[in-house]
């Protein structure tokens, strides 16, 4: 589909630039996202790089420590207001960084909590989401999604559960990480003290509360991609969520986009991602399964401070 703007836009600098740093800003940054099909206003509330996982493919450079201080709510409000005003006014397209973005992608698709760690680690996470919701309303961005990109490790906490009604009232959606079908592979990939059982229960619970997109990173670990048994187990996890009445708004499969710190991790070619997607669709035809491949180009060298592939 050569006319697909998602594909044509893939090589634009604004899309290939995954940086969470934007000029003088501490928390808020804009990205043009193929996956969002428009502009995503990112909110990185984890300059400290705090995370409950230590994924083998993580691209956050934790050798360099970030500032471990609470989020400055005043700065967050100011940066969000300035960014949304700039984007909503259209002035953003005059900036050389975004000047080549095609008209099809010139819209604010979402405000997304996605940064250099797990956003839900903050005890006042609901307050942070409420701020984003208020600013979104103030700028009348009724169609923009309010997105939380999370590893699902803290959905059971009171601080996260206070967030759910705010998301539901503000076109909210959660992108939850599920990288494995078995506890064994989960432990090898995500390297966390949180149990796989807890992650599954958390996602099962949240899908019964609100729309959730399952985000799955597939890659070769020690030279091997996920085998048949692993994919069957993964499908069984999704099937159980649906059987329990869960709302899975989509499944996103992707591979690593840049070279991770761990040398035993290698990207999975698009053809293999597509084959796995077909298996999931055959087993669960009610699910919308999308593949975000790398257009069969080798991953870029890591720039350091980035996390989930949002493009
Ligand atoms: S990839 Fe995301 S969840 Fe995994 S360690 Fe990095 S920031 Fe944490």
Tab-separated table of C-alpha atoms and ligand atoms in Angstrom:
chain	number	residue	atom	x	y	z
A	1	UNK	CA	0.000	0.000	0.000
A	2	UNK	CA	2.390	2.720	-1.157
A	3	UNK	CA	-0.179	5.452	-0.494
A	4	UNK	CA	-0.626	4.532	3.142
A	5	UNK	CA	0.492	7.663	5.020
A	6	UNK	CA	1.499	5.487	7.958
A	7	UNK	CA	4.117	3.853	5.745
A	8	UNK	CA	5.136	6.919	3.768
A	9	UNK	CA	5.673	8.885	6.930
A	10	UNK	CA	7.808	6.227	8.597
A	11	UNK	CA	11.115	7.719	7.540
A	12	UNK	CA	10.341	11.300	8.484
A	13	UNK	CA	12.781	12.664	11.065
A	14	UNK	CA	9.917	13.602	13.411
A	15	UNK	CA	8.772	9.974	13.427
A	16	UNK	CA	12.168	8.324	13.646
A	17	UNK	CA	13.108	10.590	16.532
A	18	UNK	CA	12.054	8.693	19.671
A	19	UNK	CA	13.541	11.149	22.138
A	20	UNK	CA	11.656	11.926	25.342
A	21	UNK	CA	13.561	15.171	25.639
A	22	UNK	CA	12.105	18.301	24.098
A	23	UNK	CA	14.103	21.484	24.304
A	24	UNK	CA	13.935	22.971	27.804
A	25	UNK	CA	10.984	20.841	28.954
A	26	UNK	CA	11.247	18.563	31.970
A	27	UNK	CA	8.205	16.324	31.372
A	28	UNK	CA	6.289	17.039	28.154
A	29	UNK	CA	7.427	16.217	24.615
A	30	UNK	CA	5.757	15.835	21.210
A	31	UNK	CA	6.189	12.875	18.859
A	32	UNK	CA	4.571	12.079	15.549
A	33	UNK	CA	3.492	8.520	15.928
A	34	UNK	CA	2.674	5.971	13.230
A	35	UNK	CA	0.925	3.921	15.874
A	36	UNK	CA	-1.152	6.864	17.062
A	37	UNK	CA	-1.560	8.050	13.485
A	38	UNK	CA	-0.992	11.641	14.521
A	39	UNK	CA	0.771	13.717	17.143
A	40	UNK	CA	1.153	12.183	20.548
A	41	UNK	CA	1.914	14.541	23.419
A	42	UNK	CA	4.141	12.468	25.676
A	43	UNK	CA	4.321	12.979	29.432
A	44	UNK	CA	7.470	11.585	31.007
A	45	UNK	CA	6.851	11.646	34.758
A	46	UNK	CA	9.862	9.375	35.287
A	47	UNK	CA	12.972	11.479	34.751
A	48	UNK	CA	14.291	9.434	37.699
A	49	UNK	CA	14.035	6.308	35.443
A	50	UNK	CA	12.284	4.413	38.251
A	51	UNK	CA	10.681	1.192	37.049
A	52	UNK	CA	9.324	-1.993	38.586
A	53	UNK	CA	10.689	-4.028	35.668
A	54	UNK	CA	14.171	-4.413	34.235
A	55	UNK	CA	13.327	-5.626	30.740
A	56	UNK	CA	16.105	-7.164	28.680
A	57	UNK	CA	15.158	-4.928	25.753
A	58	UNK	CA	14.825	-1.700	27.739
A	59	UNK	CA	16.510	1.240	26.076
A	60	UNK	CA	16.530	3.500	29.102
A	61	UNK	CA	20.132	4.146	29.993
A	62	UNK	CA	20.165	3.543	33.747
A	63	UNK	CA	23.938	3.822	33.961
A	64	UNK	CA	23.245	7.541	34.051
A	65	UNK	CA	20.977	8.298	36.993
A	66	UNK	CA	18.042	10.679	36.657
A	67	UNK	CA	16.871	13.206	39.253
A	68	UNK	CA	14.946	11.409	42.042
A	69	UNK	CA	12.578	14.195	42.987
A	70	UNK	CA	8.783	14.373	43.046
A	71	UNK	CA	7.014	15.606	39.943
A	72	UNK	CA	6.679	19.404	40.099
A	73	UNK	CA	2.955	19.811	39.440
A	74	UNK	CA	3.281	23.487	38.521
A	75	UNK	CA	5.890	22.740	35.884
A	76	UNK	CA	3.827	19.837	34.540
A	77	UNK	CA	0.733	22.050	34.167
A	78	UNK	CA	2.695	24.812	32.480
A	79	UNK	CA	4.444	22.483	30.028
A	80	UNK	CA	1.213	20.685	29.124
A	81	UNK	CA	-0.617	23.955	28.559
A	82	UNK	CA	2.158	25.392	26.423
A	83	UNK	CA	2.527	22.221	24.366
A	84	UNK	CA	-1.182	21.741	23.745
A	85	UNK	CA	-1.617	25.370	22.800
A	86	UNK	CA	1.303	25.127	20.369
A	87	UNK	CA	0.006	21.892	18.837
A	88	UNK	CA	-3.694	22.835	18.755
A	89	UNK	CA	-2.948	26.214	17.154
A	90	UNK	CA	-1.078	24.527	14.296
A	91	UNK	CA	2.097	26.524	14.977
A	92	UNK	CA	3.847	23.222	15.605
A	93	UNK	CA	3.860	22.539	11.852
A	94	UNK	CA	5.993	25.612	11.212
A	95	UNK	CA	8.741	24.156	13.366
A	96	UNK	CA	11.504	22.635	11.191
A	97	UNK	CA	11.251	19.425	13.231
A	98	UNK	CA	7.646	18.860	12.113
A	99	UNK	CA	7.482	20.782	8.829
A	100	UNK	CA	7.546	17.640	6.646
A	101	UNK	CA	4.783	15.795	8.496
A	102	UNK	CA	1.985	15.046	5.989
A	103	UNK	CA	-1.437	16.563	6.478
A	104	UNK	CA	-2.917	13.146	7.337
A	105	UNK	CA	-0.880	13.035	10.536
A	106	UNK	CA	-1.425	16.668	11.558
A	107	UNK	CA	-3.760	16.111	14.458
A	108	UNK	CA	-3.399	15.596	18.184
A	109	UNK	CA	-4.172	11.953	18.684
A	110	UNK	CA	-3.425	11.604	22.362
A	111	UNK	CA	-1.760	12.713	25.550
A	112	UNK	CA	0.262	9.718	26.688
A	113	UNK	CA	1.989	8.963	29.977
A	114	UNK	CA	5.087	7.284	28.650
A	115	UNK	CA	8.580	7.963	29.793
A	116	UNK	CA	11.828	6.633	31.140
A	117	UNK	CA	10.228	4.287	33.662
A	118	UNK	CA	6.876	3.068	34.965
A	119	UNK	CA	4.516	6.059	35.374
A	120	UNK	CA	2.244	4.322	37.884
A	121	UNK	CA	5.007	4.121	40.509
A	122	UNK	CA	3.944	7.576	41.683
A	123	UNK	CA	1.654	7.461	44.708
A	124	UNK	CA	-0.091	10.554	43.384
A	125	UNK	CA	-0.427	9.135	39.883
A	126	UNK	CA	-4.162	9.870	39.873
A	127	UNK	CA	-3.361	13.545	40.487
A	128	UNK	CA	-0.979	13.576	37.529
A	129	UNK	CA	-3.616	12.019	35.274
A	130	UNK	CA	-6.230	14.473	36.555
A	131	UNK	CA	-3.948	17.359	35.585
A	132	UNK	CA	-3.615	15.989	32.053
A	133	UNK	CA	-7.388	15.465	31.882
A	134	UNK	CA	-8.057	19.048	33.013
A	135	UNK	CA	-5.614	20.530	30.500
A	136	UNK	CA	-7.082	18.347	27.742
A	137	UNK	CA	-10.549	19.692	28.555
A	138	UNK	CA	-9.314	23.262	28.829
A	139	UNK	CA	-8.008	23.039	25.263
A	140	UNK	CA	-11.228	21.313	24.097
A	141	UNK	CA	-9.370	18.284	22.800
A	142	UNK	CA	-12.428	16.101	23.202
A	143	UNK	CA	-11.315	13.594	20.597
A	144	UNK	CA	-7.807	13.142	21.922
A	145	UNK	CA	-7.159	9.972	23.896
A	146	UNK	CA	-5.713	10.048	27.381
A	147	UNK	CA	-3.269	7.164	27.330
A	148	UNK	CA	-1.338	5.425	30.092
A	149	UNK	CA	1.437	3.135	28.878
A	150	UNK	CA	2.206	0.733	31.706
A	151	UNK	CA	3.861	-2.560	32.554
A	152	UNK	CA	0.726	-3.526	34.553
A	153	UNK	CA	2.644	-4.164	37.775
A	154	UNK	CA	0.654	-1.677	39.882
A	155	UNK	CA	-2.928	-1.905	38.671
A	156	UNK	CA	-3.898	-3.503	42.007
A	157	UNK	CA	-2.740	-0.494	44.075
A	158	UNK	CA	-5.124	2.111	45.454
A	159	UNK	CA	-3.125	4.884	43.798
A	160	UNK	CA	-3.715	3.344	40.383
A	161	UNK	CA	-7.313	2.386	41.051
A	162	UNK	CA	-8.126	6.024	41.793
A	163	UNK	CA	-6.941	6.734	38.243
A	164	UNK	CA	-9.438	4.471	36.500
A	165	UNK	CA	-12.555	6.696	36.869
A	166	UNK	CA	-10.554	9.693	35.644
A	167	UNK	CA	-9.501	7.766	32.558
A	168	UNK	CA	-13.012	6.488	31.924
A	169	UNK	CA	-14.387	10.045	32.066
A	170	UNK	CA	-11.770	11.460	29.709
A	171	UNK	CA	-11.527	9.137	26.707
A	172	UNK	CA	-8.863	7.175	28.523
A	173	UNK	CA	-7.187	3.971	27.516
A	174	UNK	CA	-4.343	1.914	28.994
A	175	UNK	CA	-1.681	0.198	26.930
A	176	UNK	CA	-0.612	-2.730	29.100
A	177	UNK	CA	2.576	-4.679	28.539
A	178	UNK	CA	2.301	-8.459	28.156
A	179	UNK	CA	5.464	-9.870	26.606
A	180	UNK	CA	5.088	-13.589	27.377
A	181	UNK	CA	2.634	-16.425	27.749
A	182	UNK	CA	4.597	-18.346	30.371
A	183	UNK	CA	5.984	-17.329	33.725
A	184	UNK	CA	9.372	-18.723	32.689
A	185	UNK	CA	9.714	-16.430	29.681
A	186	UNK	CA	8.187	-13.492	31.578
A	187	UNK	CA	10.878	-13.870	34.245
A	188	UNK	CA	13.639	-13.993	31.640
A	189	UNK	CA	12.343	-10.970	29.746
A	190	UNK	CA	10.884	-8.571	32.290
A	191	UNK	CA	13.180	-9.411	35.240
A	192	UNK	CA	10.998	-8.192	38.078
A	193	UNK	CA	9.984	-9.171	41.590
A	194	UNK	CA	6.336	-8.842	40.520
A	195	UNK	CA	4.924	-12.280	39.755
A	196	UNK	CA	3.500	-13.228	36.366
A	197	UNK	CA	0.319	-14.233	38.185
A	198	UNK	CA	-0.007	-10.713	39.560
A	199	UNK	CA	0.493	-9.185	36.096
A	200	UNK	CA	-2.151	-11.448	34.565
A	201	UNK	CA	-4.630	-10.758	37.359
A	202	UNK	CA	-3.996	-7.043	37.054
A	203	UNK	CA	-4.640	-6.986	33.313
A	204	UNK	CA	-7.672	-9.254	33.689
A	205	UNK	CA	-9.075	-6.850	36.283
A	206	UNK	CA	-8.396	-3.713	34.266
A	207	UNK	CA	-9.907	-5.085	31.054
A	208	UNK	CA	-13.136	-5.554	32.990
A	209	UNK	CA	-13.000	-1.908	34.111
A	210	UNK	CA	-12.052	-0.114	30.904
A	211	UNK	CA	-10.551	-0.422	27.422
A	212	UNK	CA	-7.054	-1.854	27.358
A	213	UNK	CA	-4.627	-2.326	24.493
A	214	UNK	CA	-2.207	-5.203	24.991
A	215	UNK	CA	1.284	-4.229	23.927
A	216	UNK	CA	3.679	-7.088	23.250
A	217	UNK	CA	7.352	-6.854	22.348
A	218	UNK	CA	8.583	-9.883	20.424
A	219	UNK	CA	12.252	-10.504	19.717
A	220	UNK	CA	14.979	-13.126	19.717
A	221	UNK	CA	16.486	-13.936	23.071
A	222	UNK	CA	19.741	-15.907	22.883
A	223	UNK	CA	19.041	-16.393	19.185
A	224	UNK	CA	15.505	-17.767	19.536
A	225	UNK	CA	12.119	-16.103	19.099
A	226	UNK	CA	8.960	-17.218	20.947
A	227	UNK	CA	8.241	-20.879	20.155
A	228	UNK	CA	4.897	-22.569	19.392
A	229	UNK	CA	4.206	-23.424	23.020
A	230	UNK	CA	4.875	-19.883	24.115
A	231	UNK	CA	2.560	-18.408	21.494
A	232	UNK	CA	-0.194	-20.877	22.410
A	233	UNK	CA	0.136	-19.917	26.061
A	234	UNK	CA	0.064	-16.226	25.139
A	235	UNK	CA	-3.124	-16.763	23.128
A	236	UNK	CA	-4.624	-18.656	26.077
A	237	UNK	CA	-3.961	-15.646	28.339
A	238	UNK	CA	-5.788	-13.347	25.935
A	239	UNK	CA	-8.629	-15.851	25.577
A	240	UNK	CA	-9.085	-15.967	29.340
A	241	UNK	CA	-9.302	-12.159	29.515
A	242	UNK	CA	-12.037	-12.214	26.890
A	243	UNK	CA	-13.834	-15.113	28.584
A	244	UNK	CA	-13.874	-13.129	31.826
A	245	UNK	CA	-15.659	-10.313	30.028
A	246	UNK	CA	-12.571	-8.175	29.451
A	247	UNK	CA	-12.415	-5.366	26.910
A	248	UNK	CA	-9.274	-5.756	24.833
A	249	UNK	CA	-9.397	-2.831	22.431
A	250	UNK	CA	-6.442	-4.159	20.456
A	251	UNK	CA	-3.223	-6.128	20.486
A	252	UNK	CA	-0.059	-4.436	19.275
A	253	UNK	CA	2.887	-6.565	18.280
A	254	UNK	CA	6.237	-4.954	17.706
A	255	UNK	CA	9.913	-5.722	17.929
A	256	UNK	CA	12.802	-3.734	19.289
A	257	UNK	CA	13.450	-0.547	17.347
A	258	UNK	CA	16.899	0.291	18.600
A	259	UNK	CA	19.815	-1.693	19.905
A	260	UNK	CA	19.132	-2.555	23.547
A	261	UNK	CA	21.779	-2.720	26.225
A	262	UNK	CA	21.692	-6.554	26.371
A	263	UNK	CA	23.680	-8.229	23.601
A	264	UNK	CA	21.584	-11.458	23.625
A	265	UNK	CA	18.506	-9.561	22.389
A	266	UNK	CA	17.873	-9.220	18.659
A	267	UNK	CA	14.963	-7.912	16.676
A	268	UNK	CA	12.333	-10.096	14.985
A	269	UNK	CA	11.774	-9.503	11.243
A	270	UNK	CA	8.401	-8.220	10.120
A	271	UNK	CA	7.530	-11.533	8.437
A	272	UNK	CA	7.767	-13.371	11.761
A	273	UNK	CA	5.699	-10.736	13.547
A	274	UNK	CA	3.072	-11.102	10.828
A	275	UNK	CA	3.026	-14.894	11.156
A	276	UNK	CA	2.448	-14.625	14.908
A	277	UNK	CA	-0.268	-12.011	14.364
A	278	UNK	CA	-2.023	-14.367	11.948
A	279	UNK	CA	-1.994	-17.146	14.535
A	280	UNK	CA	-3.553	-14.851	17.127
A	281	UNK	CA	-6.199	-13.632	14.669
A	282	UNK	CA	-7.031	-17.211	13.652
A	283	UNK	CA	-7.456	-18.229	17.293
A	284	UNK	CA	-9.239	-15.053	18.435
A	285	UNK	CA	-10.910	-13.470	15.403
A	286	UNK	CA	-12.733	-10.950	17.590
A	287	UNK	CA	-9.419	-9.262	18.436
A	288	UNK	CA	-7.911	-6.422	16.453
A	289	UNK	CA	-4.260	-7.461	16.150
A	290	UNK	CA	-1.840	-4.961	14.627
A	291	UNK	CA	1.806	-5.348	13.724
A	292	UNK	CA	4.179	-2.426	14.058
A	293	UNK	CA	7.210	-3.694	12.286
A	294	UNK	CA	10.458	-1.989	11.538
A	295	UNK	CA	9.830	-1.929	7.766
A	296	UNK	CA	12.589	-4.553	7.632
A	297	UNK	CA	15.409	-2.209	8.384
A	298	UNK	CA	17.917	-3.006	11.120
A	299	UNK	CA	17.336	-1.245	14.415
A	300	UNK	CA	18.960	2.130	14.941
A	301	UNK	CA	21.650	2.564	17.505
A	302	UNK	CA	20.163	3.501	20.827
A	303	UNK	CA	20.018	7.166	21.693
A	304	UNK	CA	19.868	6.226	25.362
A	305	UNK	CA	16.803	7.493	27.162
A	306	UNK	CA	13.788	5.864	25.555
A	307	UNK	CA	11.332	3.126	26.472
A	308	UNK	CA	8.304	1.489	24.822
A	309	UNK	CA	8.176	1.775	21.073
A	310	UNK	CA	5.349	4.230	20.603
A	311	UNK	CA	6.009	4.965	16.946
B	1	LIG	S1	10.941	-1.383	28.889
B	1	LIG	FE1	9.500	-0.176	30.134
B	1	LIG	S2	8.800	-1.597	31.706
B	1	LIG	FE2	10.637	-2.483	30.842
B	1	LIG	S3	12.314	-1.773	32.187
B	1	LIG	FE3	12.151	-0.317	30.490
B	1	LIG	S4	10.837	1.301	31.232
B	1	LIG	FE4	10.532	-0.476	32.601
